[in-house]
XYZ file of C-alpha atoms in Angstrom:
711
model
C -77.706 -40.150 -4.882
C -81.009 -38.261 -5.067
C -80.335 -34.591 -5.505
C -84.003 -33.147 -4.756
C -86.348 -34.206 -2.436
C -89.050 -32.552 0.056
C -89.224 -32.308 3.907
C -92.942 -30.999 4.990
C -93.558 -28.504 2.213
C -90.200 -27.446 1.829
C -88.149 -28.487 -1.302
C -84.205 -29.569 -1.113
C -81.985 -29.024 -3.741
C -78.744 -30.076 -3.061
C -76.959 -29.021 -6.537
C -77.760 -25.514 -5.593
C -77.709 -26.065 -1.695
C -81.432 -24.671 -1.557
C -84.111 -24.858 0.613
C -87.497 -23.249 -1.194
C -90.760 -22.868 0.783
C -93.717 -20.712 -0.948
C -90.945 -19.919 -3.891
C -88.638 -18.532 -0.720
C -85.479 -19.783 -1.352
C -82.366 -19.864 1.319
C -78.831 -20.967 0.771
C -77.261 -23.056 3.394
C -73.727 -24.513 4.195
C -73.216 -27.915 2.061
C -72.706 -29.971 5.400
C -75.466 -28.552 6.772
C -77.176 -29.848 4.362
C -75.768 -32.995 4.520
C -76.977 -33.501 8.089
C -80.132 -33.133 6.708
C -80.103 -35.798 4.408
C -78.474 -38.419 6.304
C -81.854 -37.590 8.696
C -84.187 -37.301 5.671
C -82.873 -41.098 4.554
C -83.418 -42.119 7.984
C -86.745 -40.761 8.377
C -88.321 -40.698 12.164
C -85.337 -42.931 13.103
C -82.655 -41.950 15.682
C -79.398 -40.916 14.095
C -76.485 -40.800 16.381
C -74.047 -38.051 16.856
C -71.145 -40.295 15.966
C -73.081 -41.325 12.637
C -73.699 -38.095 11.668
C -70.104 -37.192 12.553
C -68.806 -40.140 10.269
C -71.113 -40.032 7.429
C -71.168 -36.021 6.693
C -67.410 -35.769 7.998
C -65.600 -38.750 7.036
C -61.618 -39.187 8.121
C -61.896 -35.581 9.775
C -61.682 -33.922 12.798
C -64.078 -31.377 13.448
C -65.297 -28.662 16.892
C -66.900 -30.683 19.336
C -69.973 -28.526 18.256
C -69.771 -28.096 14.362
C -72.556 -30.294 14.621
C -74.576 -28.761 17.004
C -74.236 -25.517 14.723
C -75.461 -26.897 11.875
C -78.620 -28.915 13.460
C -79.140 -24.538 14.638
C -78.996 -23.811 11.033
C -81.296 -26.341 9.654
C -84.152 -25.619 12.471
C -83.533 -21.811 12.106
C -83.561 -22.715 7.797
C -87.054 -24.601 8.808
C -88.640 -22.657 11.252
C -87.649 -24.839 13.880
C -87.781 -23.864 17.583
C -84.945 -25.684 20.009
C -88.082 -26.395 22.247
C -90.980 -27.102 20.216
C -88.805 -29.325 17.812
C -91.494 -29.523 14.734
C -88.587 -30.865 12.075
C -86.094 -31.850 13.703
C -85.490 -33.820 17.376
C -82.517 -34.288 19.701
C -82.860 -37.383 21.347
C -80.614 -36.608 24.519
C -77.859 -38.814 24.738
C -78.686 -40.719 21.825
C -78.568 -38.138 18.841
C -81.906 -36.709 16.423
C -84.381 -37.348 14.391
C -86.032 -35.884 11.377
C -90.040 -35.834 12.628
C -91.632 -34.928 9.195
C -92.958 -36.654 5.955
C -90.143 -36.943 3.149
C -90.541 -37.206 -0.273
C -88.074 -38.229 -3.082
C -87.744 -36.271 -6.088
C -87.590 -38.593 -9.077
C -86.307 -37.316 -12.522
C -87.415 -37.391 -15.978
C -86.130 -40.218 -17.455
C -83.436 -38.340 -19.975
C -83.382 -35.026 -19.370
C -83.575 -34.465 -16.140
C -83.429 -31.107 -15.515
C -81.363 -29.884 -12.213
C -82.088 -26.344 -12.797
C -85.992 -26.380 -13.046
C -88.045 -24.778 -10.774
C -89.535 -26.928 -8.154
C -92.971 -25.407 -8.859
C -93.655 -28.489 -11.273
C -92.295 -31.003 -8.027
C -95.053 -29.092 -5.888
C -97.919 -29.199 -8.368
C -97.020 -33.478 -8.335
C -96.846 -34.324 -4.711
C -99.933 -32.672 -3.755
C -101.481 -34.367 -6.356
C -100.447 -37.751 -5.473
C -101.646 -37.193 -1.659
C -105.157 -36.020 -2.849
C -108.391 -38.138 -2.747
C -109.358 -37.447 -6.544
C -105.763 -38.161 -8.288
C -106.056 -37.274 -11.399
C -104.396 -39.385 -14.422
C -100.604 -39.221 -14.624
C -100.848 -38.073 -17.964
C -102.638 -35.052 -16.913
C -99.883 -34.318 -14.411
C -97.068 -34.682 -17.077
C -99.126 -32.544 -19.001
C -99.457 -29.650 -16.395
C -95.698 -30.392 -15.468
C -94.726 -29.350 -19.834
C -96.929 -26.829 -19.838
C -95.318 -25.034 -17.229
C -92.106 -25.585 -17.932
C -93.179 -24.497 -21.322
C -94.042 -20.924 -20.004
C -90.906 -20.552 -17.698
C -88.412 -21.500 -21.047
C -91.273 -18.548 -23.187
C -91.374 -15.738 -20.266
C -87.041 -16.680 -19.600
C -86.508 -15.737 -23.259
C -88.592 -12.472 -23.618
C -87.259 -11.424 -20.382
C -83.245 -12.293 -21.085
C -84.205 -9.794 -24.719
C -85.923 -7.284 -22.953
C -84.213 -6.962 -19.516
C -80.592 -7.854 -20.175
C -79.774 -6.342 -16.773
C -80.463 -8.860 -14.325
C -79.174 -9.831 -11.110
C -76.921 -12.528 -12.609
C -75.329 -9.789 -15.038
C -71.969 -9.553 -13.865
C -69.800 -6.612 -13.292
C -67.041 -5.688 -14.874
C -65.094 -2.166 -14.378
C -62.999 -0.777 -17.788
C -60.874 1.490 -16.473
C -60.176 3.859 -13.096
C -58.968 6.925 -12.896
C -58.091 9.613 -9.807
C -60.330 12.162 -8.556
C -57.843 13.499 -5.937
C -54.153 13.094 -6.007
C -52.803 15.466 -3.015
C -50.062 14.878 -0.270
C -53.270 15.026 2.151
C -55.564 11.800 2.906
C -59.035 11.621 1.070
C -61.825 9.822 2.284
C -65.613 8.472 2.854
C -66.387 10.175 -0.784
C -70.192 10.578 -2.143
C -72.119 11.861 -5.406
C -74.401 14.450 -5.130
C -77.520 13.732 -6.364
C -77.638 15.256 -9.325
C -74.480 13.488 -9.715
C -72.003 17.201 -10.415
C -70.374 16.819 -7.341
C -67.773 14.371 -5.235
C -68.151 14.817 -1.744
C -64.741 13.972 0.262
C -63.052 14.632 3.775
C -59.509 15.829 3.589
C -57.067 14.834 5.893
C -53.788 16.852 6.214
C -51.206 14.403 7.017
C -50.281 15.479 10.423
C -53.521 15.585 11.769
C -56.309 13.195 12.871
C -59.273 15.837 11.980
C -60.459 16.814 8.475
C -62.291 19.435 6.441
C -65.211 18.443 4.265
C -64.955 19.329 0.587
C -66.556 19.203 -2.545
C -65.536 19.078 -5.968
C -67.391 20.112 -9.684
C -66.731 17.346 -11.793
C -67.593 19.086 -14.694
C -64.797 22.054 -13.655
C -63.046 20.031 -11.214
C -63.217 23.471 -8.858
C -63.211 22.568 -5.189
C -64.932 23.992 -2.548
C -64.209 23.694 1.430
C -67.533 23.194 3.098
C -66.763 23.328 6.724
C -65.448 26.195 8.625
C -63.702 23.907 10.993
C -61.526 20.665 11.076
C -63.603 17.920 12.418
C -64.032 14.057 12.859
C -66.827 13.583 10.784
C -68.015 10.221 9.598
C -70.463 8.410 6.750
C -72.102 10.981 4.536
C -75.002 11.416 3.028
C -77.356 13.580 1.497
C -81.222 14.792 1.561
C -82.835 13.203 -1.325
C -82.882 17.139 -3.220
C -79.814 17.635 -2.392
C -80.349 21.105 -0.277
C -78.095 19.216 2.769
C -75.523 17.583 3.612
C -75.911 15.443 6.678
C -72.718 12.957 8.947
C -72.202 12.300 12.329
C -69.282 13.717 13.779
C -67.040 12.607 16.878
C -65.663 14.645 19.561
C -64.378 13.963 23.034
C -66.729 14.282 25.685
C -66.694 16.800 28.155
C -66.927 14.395 31.016
C -67.435 10.882 29.838
C -69.741 8.787 31.586
C -70.387 5.485 29.278
C -68.106 6.705 26.938
C -65.210 8.179 25.944
C -65.993 9.976 22.495
C -70.004 11.827 22.515
C -71.481 11.346 18.776
C -72.914 14.573 16.860
C -75.333 13.670 13.929
C -75.072 17.082 12.025
C -75.860 18.546 8.409
C -75.032 21.846 6.378
C -76.538 23.897 3.348
C -74.700 22.445 0.454
C -75.694 25.419 -1.591
C -74.060 27.679 0.766
C -71.550 26.193 1.615
C -70.088 26.126 -1.991
C -69.994 29.161 -1.660
C -68.232 30.104 1.507
C -67.407 27.312 4.674
C -70.005 26.998 7.319
C -70.761 26.043 10.631
C -72.833 22.431 11.066
C -75.995 22.501 12.829
C -76.825 20.016 15.584
C -79.229 17.448 14.781
C -79.215 15.107 17.578
C -76.197 14.254 20.136
C -75.408 10.536 22.226
C -73.380 10.933 24.895
C -74.390 6.920 26.132
C -73.763 5.276 22.439
C -72.587 5.013 19.246
C -73.900 6.073 16.117
C -72.936 5.528 12.502
C -73.739 4.552 9.278
C -76.198 7.698 7.764
C -78.823 7.058 5.387
C -81.407 10.126 4.465
C -84.828 8.877 3.711
C -86.645 12.037 3.148
C -86.794 15.302 3.946
C -87.784 14.857 7.606
C -86.096 11.507 8.709
C -82.613 9.392 8.408
C -81.383 6.100 9.383
C -78.209 5.661 11.453
C -76.879 2.596 13.378
C -76.749 2.972 16.877
C -74.642 0.738 19.455
C -76.033 0.239 23.089
C -73.780 -1.751 25.002
C -72.467 -4.374 22.839
C -75.105 -4.224 20.305
C -75.865 -2.160 17.043
C -80.027 -1.834 15.862
C -80.764 0.492 13.035
C -83.015 3.612 14.175
C -84.825 6.223 12.288
C -84.851 9.429 13.555
C -87.394 12.188 13.062
C -85.312 15.911 12.492
C -89.038 17.880 12.799
C -90.475 15.817 16.198
C -87.102 14.968 17.572
C -87.341 11.483 18.247
C -85.901 7.738 16.929
C -88.135 4.555 16.774
C -85.962 1.000 16.271
C -86.717 -0.141 13.037
C -84.529 -3.801 12.819
C -82.400 -5.169 15.421
C -81.638 -8.756 16.720
C -82.093 -10.071 20.108
C -79.291 -12.477 20.131
C -76.868 -11.480 17.009
C -75.339 -8.761 15.591
C -75.980 -5.828 13.225
C -72.411 -5.320 10.668
C -73.861 -2.799 7.912
C -76.411 -1.694 5.916
C -77.182 0.267 2.618
C -80.633 2.613 1.754
C -81.957 2.787 -1.928
C -84.057 5.819 -2.502
C -85.116 4.376 -6.251
C -86.297 1.149 -4.435
C -87.076 2.479 -1.309
C -85.192 -0.728 0.541
C -83.102 -1.004 3.067
C -80.024 -4.059 2.308
C -78.396 -4.827 5.617
C -75.542 -7.792 6.742
C -75.579 -9.064 10.203
C -74.286 -12.364 12.440
C -77.462 -14.472 13.832
C -77.482 -16.955 16.926
C -76.208 -19.328 14.896
C -72.708 -17.373 14.112
C -73.291 -16.870 10.681
C -73.480 -14.298 8.297
C -76.768 -13.268 6.488
C -77.980 -10.574 3.810
C -81.522 -8.947 4.953
C -83.281 -6.768 2.997
C -86.337 -4.807 4.583
C -88.629 -2.033 4.060
C -87.568 1.613 5.600
C -90.527 0.950 8.545
C -88.510 -2.239 9.310
C -90.872 -5.013 7.414
C -88.165 -8.053 6.875
C -88.948 -8.661 2.696
C -86.173 -11.863 2.711
C -83.204 -12.753 4.311
C -80.183 -15.292 3.387
C -77.320 -16.747 4.602
C -74.152 -15.436 2.635
C -72.472 -18.018 0.476
C -68.579 -17.375 1.383
C -66.363 -18.648 -1.722
C -62.834 -19.911 -0.404
C -61.994 -17.031 -1.687
C -63.104 -14.484 1.170
C -62.321 -15.616 4.712
C -65.291 -16.938 6.272
C -65.567 -15.094 9.251
C -65.093 -11.622 7.398
C -67.728 -9.093 7.552
C -69.540 -7.224 4.663
C -69.946 -4.001 4.272
C -72.156 -3.907 0.713
C -73.660 -1.091 -1.113
C -76.314 -1.148 -3.823
C -74.996 -1.257 -7.291
C -77.642 -0.167 -10.392
C -78.607 -3.922 -10.885
C -81.849 -5.142 -9.433
C -81.039 -7.651 -6.183
C -77.134 -7.110 -6.325
C -75.238 -5.019 -4.153
C -71.420 -4.470 -4.023
C -67.982 -4.994 -1.828
C -64.713 -4.696 -1.319
C -62.454 -6.632 0.518
C -59.418 -4.393 0.062
C -57.690 -6.309 -2.807
C -60.666 -7.327 -4.975
C -64.317 -5.859 -5.528
C -67.253 -8.458 -5.309
C -71.179 -8.552 -5.946
C -73.676 -9.816 -3.215
C -77.117 -10.474 -4.529
C -79.854 -10.631 -2.182
C -80.015 -14.233 -1.783
C -76.693 -14.160 -0.586
C -74.779 -15.353 -3.648
C -71.063 -14.104 -3.997
C -69.673 -13.046 -7.251
C -65.821 -11.355 -8.160
C -65.991 -8.235 -10.401
C -62.952 -7.786 -12.721
C -60.869 -5.517 -11.198
C -57.804 -7.389 -9.002
C -55.813 -4.381 -7.361
C -52.443 -4.095 -6.112
C -53.643 -0.708 -3.534
C -56.651 -1.468 -1.040
C -60.005 -0.316 -2.128
C -62.861 0.758 -0.258
C -66.704 -0.905 -1.001
C -67.815 1.810 -3.706
C -70.486 4.127 -4.132
C -72.461 4.970 -7.482
C -73.003 7.475 -9.568
C -76.495 8.215 -10.027
C -76.645 7.075 -13.867
C -75.497 3.405 -12.821
C -72.346 3.970 -14.895
C -69.744 5.119 -12.508
C -68.649 4.438 -9.165
C -66.828 6.552 -6.882
C -64.188 4.561 -4.401
C -61.398 4.930 -2.085
C -57.661 3.893 -3.132
C -54.442 3.612 -1.338
C -52.375 2.157 1.029
C -50.799 2.516 4.925
C -47.073 2.604 5.371
C -45.381 2.252 8.769
C -42.240 0.632 9.932
C -40.752 -1.122 13.083
C -38.598 0.840 14.865
C -36.519 0.104 17.810
C -36.860 3.050 20.974
C -33.949 3.020 23.684
C -35.374 3.811 26.617
C -32.338 5.584 27.179
C -32.550 8.358 25.764
C -35.054 9.366 28.108
C -32.722 9.898 30.532
C -29.962 11.058 29.145
C -31.476 13.583 26.548
C -34.934 15.282 28.336
C -36.926 15.378 25.236
C -38.741 18.617 24.131
C -42.181 18.398 23.781
C -42.522 17.752 20.088
C -40.506 14.469 20.420
C -38.052 16.374 17.913
C -35.112 15.088 19.228
C -36.495 11.311 19.579
C -34.090 8.351 18.371
C -34.910 5.150 17.071
C -33.714 2.502 15.097
C -35.709 1.208 11.978
C -35.737 -2.521 12.406
C -38.483 -3.174 9.351
C -39.120 -1.544 6.180
C -40.693 -1.303 2.968
C -42.990 1.066 0.869
C -46.056 -1.018 2.848
C -46.979 -1.866 6.292
C -45.220 -3.584 9.058
C -46.848 -3.777 12.598
C -47.155 -5.989 15.887
C -43.241 -6.626 16.474
C -42.307 -8.545 19.220
C -38.816 -10.057 20.392
C -38.745 -13.934 20.336
C -38.636 -15.635 23.628
C -34.610 -17.342 24.167
C -33.665 -16.298 21.013
C -32.536 -12.957 19.155
C -35.278 -12.838 16.680
C -38.177 -10.490 16.228
C -41.054 -11.434 14.595
C -43.736 -9.107 13.055
C -46.692 -8.908 10.399
C -46.068 -7.071 6.910
C -47.794 -6.594 3.383
C -44.628 -6.234 1.799
C -45.373 -9.674 -0.472
C -48.800 -7.750 -1.452
C -50.578 -9.503 1.226
C -49.988 -9.722 5.280
C -47.727 -12.529 6.339
C -46.163 -13.431 9.129
C -42.149 -12.281 8.828
C -38.813 -13.234 10.866
C -35.989 -10.442 11.342
C -32.665 -11.569 12.746
C -29.874 -9.610 12.693
C -29.298 -9.231 8.352
C -31.239 -11.889 7.611
C -35.423 -11.621 6.939
C -37.637 -14.383 6.181
C -41.798 -14.796 5.474
C -42.737 -17.415 7.913
C -46.513 -17.644 6.328
C -48.298 -18.950 2.775
C -52.056 -17.104 3.922
C -53.884 -17.075 1.015
C -55.090 -13.509 -0.868
C -57.338 -11.332 1.703
C -56.301 -12.580 4.893
C -55.949 -10.029 7.655
C -54.080 -10.600 10.641
C -55.287 -9.274 13.903
C -52.933 -10.114 16.341
C -50.338 -12.765 17.582
C -48.167 -14.065 20.436
C -44.716 -16.189 20.730
C -45.352 -19.324 23.083
C -43.149 -19.336 26.045
C -40.051 -21.700 24.799
C -39.372 -19.348 21.234
C -40.064 -21.936 18.348
C -43.705 -21.188 17.558
C -46.130 -18.332 17.222
C -49.654 -18.521 17.746
C -51.717 -15.957 15.113
C -55.060 -14.385 14.779
C -54.945 -14.432 10.920
C -58.673 -12.856 9.453
C -60.364 -14.334 13.053
C -58.762 -18.137 12.790
C -55.683 -19.487 15.102
C -52.607 -20.756 12.987
C -49.915 -22.057 15.216
C -46.903 -21.048 12.668
C -43.449 -22.847 13.705
C -40.515 -20.569 12.995
C -38.591 -23.703 11.566
C -41.491 -24.551 8.796
C -45.324 -25.714 9.092
C -48.553 -24.336 9.963
C -51.475 -26.006 12.393
C -54.759 -24.934 12.242
C -56.746 -24.788 15.289
C -60.534 -25.344 14.713
C -62.472 -23.035 16.748
C -65.947 -21.982 16.673
C -66.085 -18.784 16.863
C -64.058 -16.125 15.997
C -61.406 -13.903 17.367
C -61.614 -10.672 17.157
C -58.569 -9.542 19.380
C -55.421 -12.130 20.919
C -54.062 -10.933 23.721
C -52.070 -14.020 25.456
C -50.886 -17.759 24.881
C -49.914 -19.792 27.661
C -48.244 -22.274 25.229
C -47.774 -24.734 28.417
C -51.619 -25.223 28.872
C -52.352 -24.287 25.986
C -55.143 -21.376 26.729
C -55.482 -17.947 24.741
C -56.504 -14.909 26.369
C -58.895 -13.224 23.941
C -61.715 -11.172 22.457
C -64.569 -13.962 20.651
C -67.152 -12.721 18.724
C -70.202 -14.617 20.237
C -73.537 -14.252 18.107
C -71.580 -10.685 16.873
C -70.948 -9.665 20.143
C -67.365 -9.137 21.177
C -66.959 -11.252 24.989
C -63.439 -11.281 26.657
C -62.913 -14.280 27.716
C -59.743 -17.496 28.133
C -60.296 -20.603 25.446
C -59.287 -24.044 25.824
C -57.607 -24.334 22.406
C -57.490 -28.523 23.261
C -61.335 -28.904 23.822
C -62.749 -25.024 22.502
C -64.147 -24.131 25.524
C -64.507 -20.588 26.751
C -64.741 -18.932 29.979
C -66.156 -15.715 29.825
C -63.728 -12.760 32.216
C -65.915 -9.340 31.795
C -69.091 -7.866 30.394
C -67.034 -5.124 29.648
C -66.100 -3.464 26.277
C -62.270 -4.564 26.091
C -59.822 -2.406 23.808
C -56.427 -4.669 24.772
C -55.426 -6.664 27.677
C -51.957 -8.210 29.158
C -50.574 -10.687 31.804
C -47.272 -10.136 33.467
C -44.503 -12.798 33.814
C -46.405 -13.462 37.370
C -49.621 -13.925 35.386
C -51.016 -10.795 36.700
C -53.894 -9.926 34.685
C -53.687 -6.317 33.176
C -56.891 -4.968 30.766
C -58.090 -2.003 29.723
C -62.118 -0.811 28.573
C -63.791 1.457 25.566
C -63.376 4.378 28.123
C -59.685 3.646 28.102
C -59.382 3.032 31.808
C -57.296 0.105 33.362
C -58.853 -2.711 35.282
C -56.848 -5.825 37.450
C -58.396 -9.297 38.669
C -58.738 -8.474 42.719
C -60.695 -11.016 44.625
C -65.154 -10.792 43.901
C -64.776 -8.568 41.013
C -62.216 -6.474 38.883
C -60.693 -2.926 40.897
C -59.785 -0.028 38.719
C -56.321 1.316 38.788
C -56.993 4.528 39.627
C -53.064 5.591 39.361
C -53.829 5.285 35.406
C -56.321 7.432 34.996
C -56.588 9.405 32.005
C -53.546 7.567 30.410
C -54.736 4.986 28.647
C -55.324 5.301 24.669
C -55.364 3.200 21.401
C -51.776 3.125 21.385
C -52.143 -0.179 23.939
C -49.866 -1.249 26.230
C -46.837 -3.885 27.348
C -46.221 -5.757 30.598
C -42.035 -6.677 31.465
C -40.849 -7.259 34.525
C -44.050 -5.993 36.709
C -44.029 -2.584 34.807
C -46.975 -1.945 32.631
C -45.533 0.206 29.811
C -48.426 2.426 27.962
C -48.934 5.771 25.928
C -51.059 8.139 26.543
C -53.618 10.468 24.094
C -51.011 13.249 24.514
C -48.013 10.718 22.741
C -46.662 10.441 26.420
C -44.668 7.529 27.396
C -45.379 6.215 30.939
C -44.548 3.575 33.398
C -46.199 2.080 36.346
C -45.056 -0.893 38.733
C -47.645 -3.711 39.582
C -45.783 -4.185 42.898
C -44.469 -0.515 44.105
C -47.770 1.008 42.518
C -45.270 3.894 41.202
C -46.409 5.921 38.320
C -43.790 7.545 36.271
C -43.443 9.798 33.372
C -40.792 8.395 30.916
C -41.137 11.032 27.376
C -42.686 12.966 25.057
C -43.143 10.890 21.970
C -43.717 11.822 18.107
C -47.476 11.569 17.023
C -46.554 8.944 14.440
C -46.299 6.113 16.818
C -48.870 3.707 16.267
C -48.930 1.293 18.677
C -46.473 0.227 21.181
C -45.838 -3.868 21.363
C -42.432 -5.145 23.165
C -39.506 -4.460 25.485
C -36.271 -5.889 25.642
C -33.017 -5.543 27.847
C -34.559 -1.784 27.899
C -35.588 -1.434 24.106
C -39.152 -0.388 22.931
C -40.288 -2.054 19.638
C -42.952 0.190 18.488
C -45.362 0.822 15.345
C -44.305 3.993 13.534
C -46.365 5.623 10.818
C -44.947 6.732 7.549
C -47.093 7.618 5.458
C -51.108 7.253 5.198
C -51.953 7.920 1.353
C -56.016 7.422 0.105
C -57.258 8.917 -2.648
C -60.345 8.989 -4.030
C -61.526 7.618 -7.667
C -63.741 7.162 -10.125
C -64.102 3.305 -11.840
C -66.536 3.182 -15.179
C -68.789 0.108 -15.786
C -68.233 -1.157 -19.284
C-alpha cells in the first residue's frame, strides 16, 4: 500500500498521520486519512457512504455521523469549505468525491525512507509538470544534495542543540515545600525564582490567604489582609506586582451569582505586612480566569460571555480590553504565555468537536494550529490545560496520575513520573530545572442520614448533633451513591483501587463492578428502572454496566459533561452534551444518537420525578420547570439552590442551600419546608429511600505544594 501521496499541493504521509503544505504539517486521525486515501484511489469518482464505511471500518458498527465527522476534519485540514467544496464534494444521497489531482509517491529502490522530508518530492512533482523538464539524473542529483544537507544540519543541530522538543523530560526527584494540616493550592515562582507563592486554605473554610515562601530561608509570609476566593496567580515581569482574580458573591445577582475582580498587590510591601489588594477590573456579568501578565500595563485573561470563552487583553492604564482570540463555532479550553518566547499556547475545541493546540502572538496572530493526537492512555474527550516547559515547542500537563508533554504539533509524550496521589499541571522555575505542582488527594465517604432525626431532635445551627451512618469508607474518594431500584444494594463511585471505578455494596458484601482504564473519571451514573444495570458517564462517554458482569459502550459523537436521568425502557438520557465545546442541555436517543436540545440556559443540575416532571437548576442556582410554551421559574425555591445538587422522590424535591440547610418542596401541593441544619462537610445529596438520605461527606482534602527536579 502506498503510504505517501499528493492531494493537490498537500503532501499526505500515512506513516506519520500527517498532512503537509508549504512546510506546515498537521496531524490527523488515522481514520480520517483512511477516508481521504479511499477517495484518492477513486479520484473524481463518487464513492458511496457504504463503500467508505466498509473500507475504513470493516466489520464494525459506528455512530451514524462518524463518516461525516471525518469529512469535516479533512475539509478543515485542507482549508476547504462545506459550501464551495474545492477538494471534497458531497453528492446528495450518493457519497463523496475528491476533485483535485492525486500524485502517488514512489519509494526509492532499496532504501526508501519514510522519515524523509517531503521537500524532495515537491521538487520532483514540479519538474514532471514543467514544460521544460530536466533529465531524471538532474532531479535525482538535486534530491541527493538536499538529503545530504538535511543529514549534515541534523548532525550539527544534535551536537549543539541537544535539548530539542523530542528530548523527553525525566523527573529525578520530588520534595514537599508545604506540609501542613491546611490545603495549599495554585503555586507559582516569583520571576527571580526566590519565592513560591501559594494559597493556604484552612480545613473548614472555602476561602484562603495568599502566602509566600522564601526557598532559601524557608520563611513564610502572609500576603493578604483578608481571606478571599482567589484564582490563578501571575507576576509582572519585574516581580513588583502580583495579580490574581478574586471571586465574590454579587450583591444583586442579575446574570450570574458570583462576580469577579482582577486585583493586584505590591509584592515588596506584602512581604513586610499583609496588604489589601487593589481592584483593577470588575466583571459582574461575565466570568474571568487564567490570568497572565504580558507587560507592566497589559494582562491576558479568559472571559466567558454566555456559553463561550474568549482570550482578551486588558490595559490597566486605559481601563480597556480587546479580544485577541475566539472561535465562533468552537470554544477555548485554557492557555499559557511564555515571556521568553513572547508566545501564547492555547488549547481549544473546534467545530469538528476535536481538541487542538494553537500558538499565537500576544496581538492574536495565529502562528500554528494542530489537532492533538491523543494516545490510548488519555481519554479522547479529556480537556488539556498545559503550561510552557523549558523545551522549545513543548508544553507540559497532568492527567492527575501522570505527567505528559504536548508539542506545538499536537504530539503527546509521557513523562517518567507515575503517581499515587493526584498532581496538577506543573509550573517551571525560571532556571528550567525545577517545577512546582500541587499534590494530594480528596477523601470523602458515603453516609446514610435518617430524616427522622430532624423531627425528633431539632438541630443546633452548626449541625453538631447530626446523626449519620457510614455506608462506604476508604482513605480516598467515595461519591454519587444511589439506591438500587427493586433491590437492597447501593452503587457508588470510588477511587479506593487507585482509579475511579463503579462499586456495589449490599450488606457486608462489597464488589467492584467496572474495570475502567487508568486515568478514567466518572462524572455521574444512573440506575436502570429494573435495577439490573447502570448507565455511567465515564470520561465523557457512556458505558452500560450490568450488576452481574459485562460492559457495553454506547457510541455518541459528542462528549457528555453531566448525566442526569436515564429512561432505560425508552433508551433516552437527560444530559449536558458538549457540542463544539459548548454545553447544551439535551435529551439523547441512545439508539440513534439523535440529540434534542431542551434549553439554552446554562444548566448545573436536573432531575425527573416518578411521574416524569422535569426540574432543573441554572448557573444562578434558580429552579425551573417546563410549562407549556415556555419554562417557568419556581419562585418558592428562590435562594435555595446551591452546588450541593438536589433529588426528587415521591414528587418531593429535596435540596441543600448555601447555608447547608436541608429543605423540601412539594411538586403537587407547592409547599416549601425547612427540614434541618447539616454540617458544612456535606458535599452532595444523592438519593433517598424509606426516609433515609444518601449524601457525600468530606473527610479530608489534603493538598501540598511540591517541587520536582528534572534529571
